[in-house]
Short mmCIF file of C-alpha atoms in Angstrom, two decimals:
data_model
loop_
_atom_site.label_atom_id
_atom_site.label_comp_id
_atom_site.label_asym_id
_atom_site.label_seq_id
_atom_site.Cartn_x
_atom_site.Cartn_y
_atom_site.Cartn_z
CA MET A 1266 -2.00 -75.34 107.57
CA THR A 1267 -2.56 -74.94 103.83
CA ALA A 1268 -0.60 -76.67 101.08
CA GLU A 1269 1.02 -73.31 100.30
CA ASP A 1270 2.00 -72.75 103.94
CA GLU A 1271 3.54 -76.20 104.21
CA ALA A 1272 5.57 -75.76 101.04
CA LEU A 1273 6.85 -72.32 102.00
CA ALA A 1274 7.76 -73.51 105.50
CA ALA A 1275 9.81 -76.39 104.12
CA LEU A 1276 11.63 -74.19 101.61
CA GLN A 1277 12.31 -71.56 104.26
CA ALA A 1278 13.58 -74.10 106.80
CA SER A 1279 16.09 -75.39 104.26
CA ALA A 1280 17.06 -71.81 103.23
CA LEU A 1281 16.26 -72.63 99.59
CA LEU A 1282 13.90 -69.63 99.59
CA ASP A 1283 16.81 -67.45 100.74
CA VAL A 1284 18.92 -68.76 97.87
CA LEU A 1285 16.19 -67.98 95.32
CA LYS A 1286 15.65 -64.47 96.67
CA TRP A 1287 19.39 -63.82 96.63
CA GLY A 1288 20.03 -65.34 93.22
CA ALA A 1289 17.21 -63.77 91.20
CA PRO A 1290 18.30 -60.08 91.43
CA VAL A 1291 21.93 -61.08 90.90
CA SER A 1292 20.86 -63.01 87.79
CA PHE A 1293 18.85 -60.10 86.43
CA GLU A 1294 21.71 -57.66 86.89
CA ALA A 1295 24.07 -60.03 85.08
CA THR A 1296 21.57 -60.34 82.23
CA ASP A 1297 21.23 -56.56 82.10
CA GLN A 1298 24.97 -56.25 81.53
CA LEU A 1299 24.80 -58.55 78.49
CA TYR A 1300 21.48 -57.53 76.93
CA ASP A 1301 21.84 -55.45 73.76
CA GLU A 1302 18.74 -54.71 71.72
CA ASP A 1303 20.92 -53.37 68.90
CA GLN A 1304 22.36 -56.86 68.47
CA GLY A 1305 18.93 -58.39 68.05
CA HIS A 1306 18.49 -59.59 71.62
CA ASP A 1307 14.85 -60.24 72.44
CA GLN A 1308 12.69 -61.80 75.15
CA GLY A 1309 14.01 -65.25 74.28
CA VAL A 1310 17.57 -64.14 74.98
CA VAL A 1311 16.50 -62.49 78.26
CA GLY A 1312 14.75 -65.66 79.43
CA TYR A 1313 17.68 -67.87 78.45
CA LEU A 1314 20.27 -65.70 80.18
CA ASN A 1315 18.18 -65.34 83.35
CA PHE A 1316 17.71 -69.11 83.47
CA LYS A 1317 21.40 -69.90 83.04
CA HIS A 1318 22.53 -67.26 85.53
CA LEU A 1319 20.01 -68.37 88.16
CA GLN A 1320 20.81 -72.06 87.67
CA ASP A 1321 24.49 -71.34 88.21
CA LEU A 1322 23.87 -69.23 91.32
CA ILE A 1323 21.60 -71.83 92.97
CA ASP A 1324 24.20 -74.52 92.32
CA ARG A 1325 26.90 -72.21 93.69
CA ALA A 1326 25.09 -71.58 96.98
CA THR A 1327 23.99 -75.20 97.48
CA SER A 1328 27.18 -77.04 96.39
CA ASN A 1329 25.58 -78.66 93.36
CA GLY A 1330 26.28 -78.87 89.64
CA ARG A 1331 29.78 -77.67 88.82
CA PHE A 1332 30.16 -76.64 92.45
CA LYS A 1333 29.49 -80.12 93.81
CA LEU A 1334 32.06 -81.11 96.41
CA GLY A 1335 34.53 -83.80 95.55
CA GLU A 1336 35.08 -86.80 97.78
CA GLY A 1337 36.84 -85.83 100.99
CA LEU A 1338 36.11 -82.09 100.64
CA ASP A 1339 34.06 -80.22 103.23
CA SER A 1340 33.73 -77.03 101.17
CA LEU A 1341 34.97 -75.21 98.09
CA GLY A 1342 37.51 -72.45 98.36
CA GLY A 1343 36.41 -68.85 98.09
CA ASP A 1344 38.51 -68.45 94.95
CA VAL A 1345 36.23 -70.93 93.17
CA LEU A 1346 32.94 -69.59 94.52
CA LYS A 1347 33.86 -65.98 93.73
CA ARG A 1348 34.52 -66.59 90.06
CA GLY A 1349 31.93 -65.02 87.77
CA ILE A 1350 30.02 -62.94 90.34
CA THR A 1351 30.64 -59.56 91.93
CA PRO A 1352 32.14 -59.21 95.42
CA GLN A 1353 28.83 -57.76 96.62
CA ALA A 1354 26.92 -60.80 95.32
CA PHE A 1355 29.40 -63.20 96.89
CA ASN A 1356 29.26 -61.46 100.28
CA ALA A 1357 25.44 -61.65 100.26
CA MET A 1358 25.28 -65.28 99.14
CA PRO A 1359 23.61 -67.69 101.58
CA HIS A 1360 26.04 -70.46 102.47
CA LEU A 1361 24.21 -73.78 102.81
CA ALA A 1362 25.89 -76.93 104.03
CA ALA A 1363 26.41 -79.48 101.28
CA GLY A 1364 23.52 -81.93 101.06
CA VAL A 1365 20.83 -79.66 102.51
CA VAL A 1366 19.56 -78.96 99.00
CA VAL A 1367 20.27 -81.59 96.33
CA ARG A 1368 19.88 -81.65 92.57
CA ARG A 1369 16.85 -83.65 91.42
CA ASP A 1370 16.42 -82.84 87.74
CA TYR A 1371 13.28 -83.87 85.87
CA LYS A 1372 13.41 -84.74 82.17
CA GLN A 1373 16.60 -82.68 81.77
CA SER A 1374 15.04 -79.67 83.50
CA PRO A 1375 17.30 -78.62 86.41
CA GLY A 1376 15.67 -79.05 89.82
CA TRP A 1377 16.67 -78.58 93.46
CA ALA A 1378 15.03 -80.59 96.22
CA VAL A 1379 14.57 -80.58 99.98
CA GLU A 1380 12.49 -83.03 101.99
CA GLY A 1381 9.17 -83.39 100.18
CA TYR A 1382 9.60 -80.52 97.68
CA ARG A 1383 11.47 -79.84 94.46
CA VAL A 1384 11.82 -76.55 92.58
CA LEU A 1385 12.20 -76.13 88.81
CA LEU A 1386 12.79 -72.83 87.02
CA GLN A 1387 10.62 -71.13 84.39
CA SER A 1388 11.00 -67.73 82.78
CA TYR A 1389 8.16 -65.56 81.47
CA PRO A 1390 7.64 -61.99 80.17
CA PHE A 1391 7.35 -59.48 83.00
CA GLY A 1392 3.76 -59.07 84.20
CA LYS A 1393 2.53 -62.24 82.50
CA VAL A 1394 2.79 -64.75 85.34
CA ASP A 1395 -0.90 -65.63 85.03
CA ASP A 1396 -0.65 -66.19 81.29
CA ILE A 1397 1.88 -69.04 81.20
CA LYS A 1398 0.61 -71.89 79.02
CA TRP A 1399 2.32 -74.95 80.46
CA VAL A 1400 1.14 -77.20 77.61
CA GLN A 1401 3.28 -75.07 75.30
CA ARG A 1402 6.38 -75.33 77.47
CA SER A 1403 8.72 -78.31 77.64
CA ASP A 1404 7.39 -81.83 78.30
CA ALA A 1405 8.75 -81.56 81.84
CA LYS A 1406 6.81 -78.37 82.62
CA ARG A 1407 3.62 -79.77 81.07
CA ARG A 1408 3.81 -82.93 83.16
CA VAL A 1409 4.59 -80.98 86.33
CA ALA A 1410 1.45 -78.90 85.77
CA ASP A 1411 -0.53 -82.16 85.53
CA GLN A 1412 0.58 -83.48 88.92
CA LEU A 1413 -2.09 -84.03 91.52
CA PHE A 1414 -2.83 -81.17 93.87
CA VAL A 1415 -3.55 -82.21 97.43
CA GLY A 1416 -5.67 -79.36 98.70
CA ASP A 1417 -5.62 -77.66 102.07
CA ASN A 1418 -5.94 -80.14 104.92
CA THR A 1419 -7.21 -82.82 102.52
CA LEU A 1420 -5.98 -86.38 102.69
CA PHE A 1421 -6.26 -88.94 99.93
CA SER A 1422 -5.30 -92.59 99.83
CA ASP A 1423 -3.19 -94.16 97.11
CA GLU A 1424 -6.04 -96.53 96.31
CA GLU A 1425 -8.43 -93.68 95.53
CA PHE A 1426 -6.23 -92.46 92.67
CA GLY A 1427 -4.32 -95.58 91.67
CA LEU A 1428 -0.98 -93.80 92.06
CA GLU A 1429 2.13 -95.10 93.76
CA SER A 1430 2.81 -91.84 95.56
CA ILE A 1431 0.58 -88.90 96.46
CA PRO A 1432 1.41 -86.19 95.71
CA GLY A 1433 3.98 -86.21 92.91
CA ILE A 1434 4.54 -87.09 89.29
CA PRO A 1435 3.74 -90.78 88.68
CA ASP A 1436 6.50 -91.36 86.11
CA ASP A 1437 9.29 -89.76 88.14
CA ASP A 1438 11.44 -92.43 89.80
CA ASP A 1439 14.09 -90.03 91.16
CA PHE A 1440 11.89 -87.88 93.39
CA SER A 1441 8.80 -88.41 95.52
CA GLY A 1442 7.04 -85.23 96.56
CA VAL A 1443 5.60 -81.99 95.21
CA THR A 1444 7.34 -80.25 92.33
CA LEU A 1445 7.05 -76.47 92.41
CA ILE A 1446 7.99 -73.78 89.92
CA ALA A 1447 10.14 -70.72 90.60
CA ALA A 1448 8.92 -68.32 87.91
CA HIS A 1449 11.15 -65.34 87.14
CA ALA A 1450 10.83 -62.30 84.89
CA PHE A 1451 13.02 -59.30 84.02
CA ASN A 1452 12.38 -56.40 81.66
CA PRO A 1453 15.77 -55.00 80.55
CA THR A 1454 14.17 -51.80 79.26
CA THR A 1455 12.39 -50.74 82.45
CA LYS A 1456 14.61 -52.82 84.81
CA GLN A 1457 11.48 -54.24 86.45
CA PHE A 1458 11.66 -57.78 87.78
CA GLU A 1459 9.68 -60.29 89.80
CA LEU A 1460 10.03 -63.77 91.26
CA TYR A 1461 7.21 -66.17 92.18
CA ILE A 1462 7.08 -69.64 93.71
CA GLY A 1463 4.06 -71.87 93.31
CA GLN A 1464 2.45 -75.07 92.10
CA SER A 1465 1.57 -74.89 88.43
CA LYS A 1466 -1.64 -76.20 86.86
CA ASN A 1467 -2.92 -76.97 83.40
CA PRO A 1468 -6.33 -75.26 83.46
CA GLU A 1469 -9.37 -77.33 82.54
CA HIS A 1470 -11.31 -74.30 81.30
CA VAL A 1471 -10.35 -71.10 79.50
CA ASP A 1472 -10.92 -68.91 82.54
CA ASP A 1473 -9.08 -71.18 84.99
CA SER A 1474 -5.79 -70.13 86.56
CA CYS A 1475 -2.50 -71.69 85.49
CA TRP A 1476 -1.58 -71.99 89.19
CA HIS A 1477 -3.00 -73.98 92.09
CA TRP A 1478 -1.30 -71.34 94.19
CA LYS A 1479 1.58 -68.90 93.81
CA LYS A 1480 3.48 -66.56 96.10
CA LEU A 1481 5.30 -63.38 95.12
CA LEU A 1482 8.79 -63.53 96.61
CA LEU A 1483 10.41 -60.46 95.03
CA SER A 1484 9.56 -57.48 92.90
CA GLY A 1485 11.48 -54.35 92.07
CA GLY A 1486 12.98 -52.10 89.44
CA THR A 1487 12.17 -48.71 88.05
CA PRO A 1488 8.76 -47.66 86.68
CA THR A 1489 7.87 -48.23 83.04
CA GLY A 1490 10.06 -46.05 80.88
CA GLY A 1491 12.64 -45.56 83.61
CA THR A 1492 16.33 -46.28 83.49
CA GLY A 1493 18.98 -47.68 85.77
CA LEU A 1494 19.86 -51.02 87.30
CA PRO A 1495 17.39 -52.97 89.44
CA VAL A 1496 16.78 -51.45 92.85
CA ALA A 1497 16.61 -53.41 96.08
CA PRO A 1498 13.72 -55.87 95.79
CA THR A 1499 10.61 -55.71 97.93
CA MET A 1500 9.56 -58.77 99.88
CA PRO A 1501 5.78 -59.01 100.25
CA SER A 1502 4.16 -60.46 103.33
CA GLY A 1503 1.48 -62.24 101.62
CA GLY A 1504 4.83 -64.56 89.71
CA ALA A 1505 7.92 -66.19 86.68
CA SER A 1506 9.81 -67.22 83.55
CA THR A 1507 9.80 -65.96 79.90
CA ASP A 1508 7.92 -68.25 77.58
CA VAL A 1509 11.14 -69.99 76.64
CA GLU A 1510 11.74 -73.67 76.14
CA ASP A 1511 14.71 -75.46 77.67
CA VAL A 1512 16.78 -75.08 74.53
CA PRO A 1513 20.29 -73.71 74.04
CA VAL A 1514 20.88 -70.23 72.67
CA ARG A 1515 24.32 -69.00 71.78
CA ILE A 1516 25.36 -65.38 71.77
CA LYS A 1517 28.70 -64.30 70.31
CA ARG A 1518 30.72 -61.15 70.62
CA THR A 1519 30.77 -59.39 67.27
CA GLY A 1520 33.61 -57.03 68.05
CA ALA A 1521 35.49 -55.16 70.72
CA GLY A 1522 33.22 -53.00 72.80
CA GLU A 1523 30.03 -54.68 71.61
CA GLY A 1524 28.81 -56.43 74.77
CA SER A 1525 26.97 -59.66 74.54
CA GLY A 1526 27.61 -62.99 76.07
CA ALA A 1527 26.14 -66.32 76.85
CA ALA A 1528 24.92 -67.36 80.05
CA ASN A 1529 18.31 -71.48 79.62
CA GLY A 1530 14.04 -71.32 81.04
#
């Protein structure tokens, strides 16, 4: 079994993959409702909104973040979970038992972990999943792309590399395992979108890939120049986030009827 197969199997067994594939289109549709080019919204705004929407939806489905259960509670009421999303989105939401997926942030970058794997989010311009320059992203994303890749069916000893844990990020005391990236993109003009999962890499040479491996989870939308909301995504059998740092962006309403709102990458 390859490193990719093992990672995907673990994420599928925990249903975290289901949460990502549910949350991404819901996030993009929410962003589409707020995006307004006439108010100066650009790719940075799109990436920020997608990030914040997706973060909230993952927390919602996994009982983390502001949806974390209080002591003595088995679940949150539907009135709480339904706030801020459409009835259709709520009805389609995977319902994971609390504790199956836990928050394991890295250097202030939100992360969600299952046994042996953690997922961080990154936005990118649609169609540019192979052009992400991790050294230009946040310190967290740069360090994640530097983590050791244990190749297919290859075993290494700690002594060979002088690391306390293989694989993983040596300076991360809160999580031991492989950190992956869920890369997401949405074009509000064409309504095209895509979602990838993979292990990022800082290339050693100009022609090297920025991924050890990546898997397309979702793609959809109308053709270039088309209109309308995102269509049902396709799920391949077989990339990712706007080039936006993890910094806050604030969007204000400028008047009645002028839609914009706030919802990070």
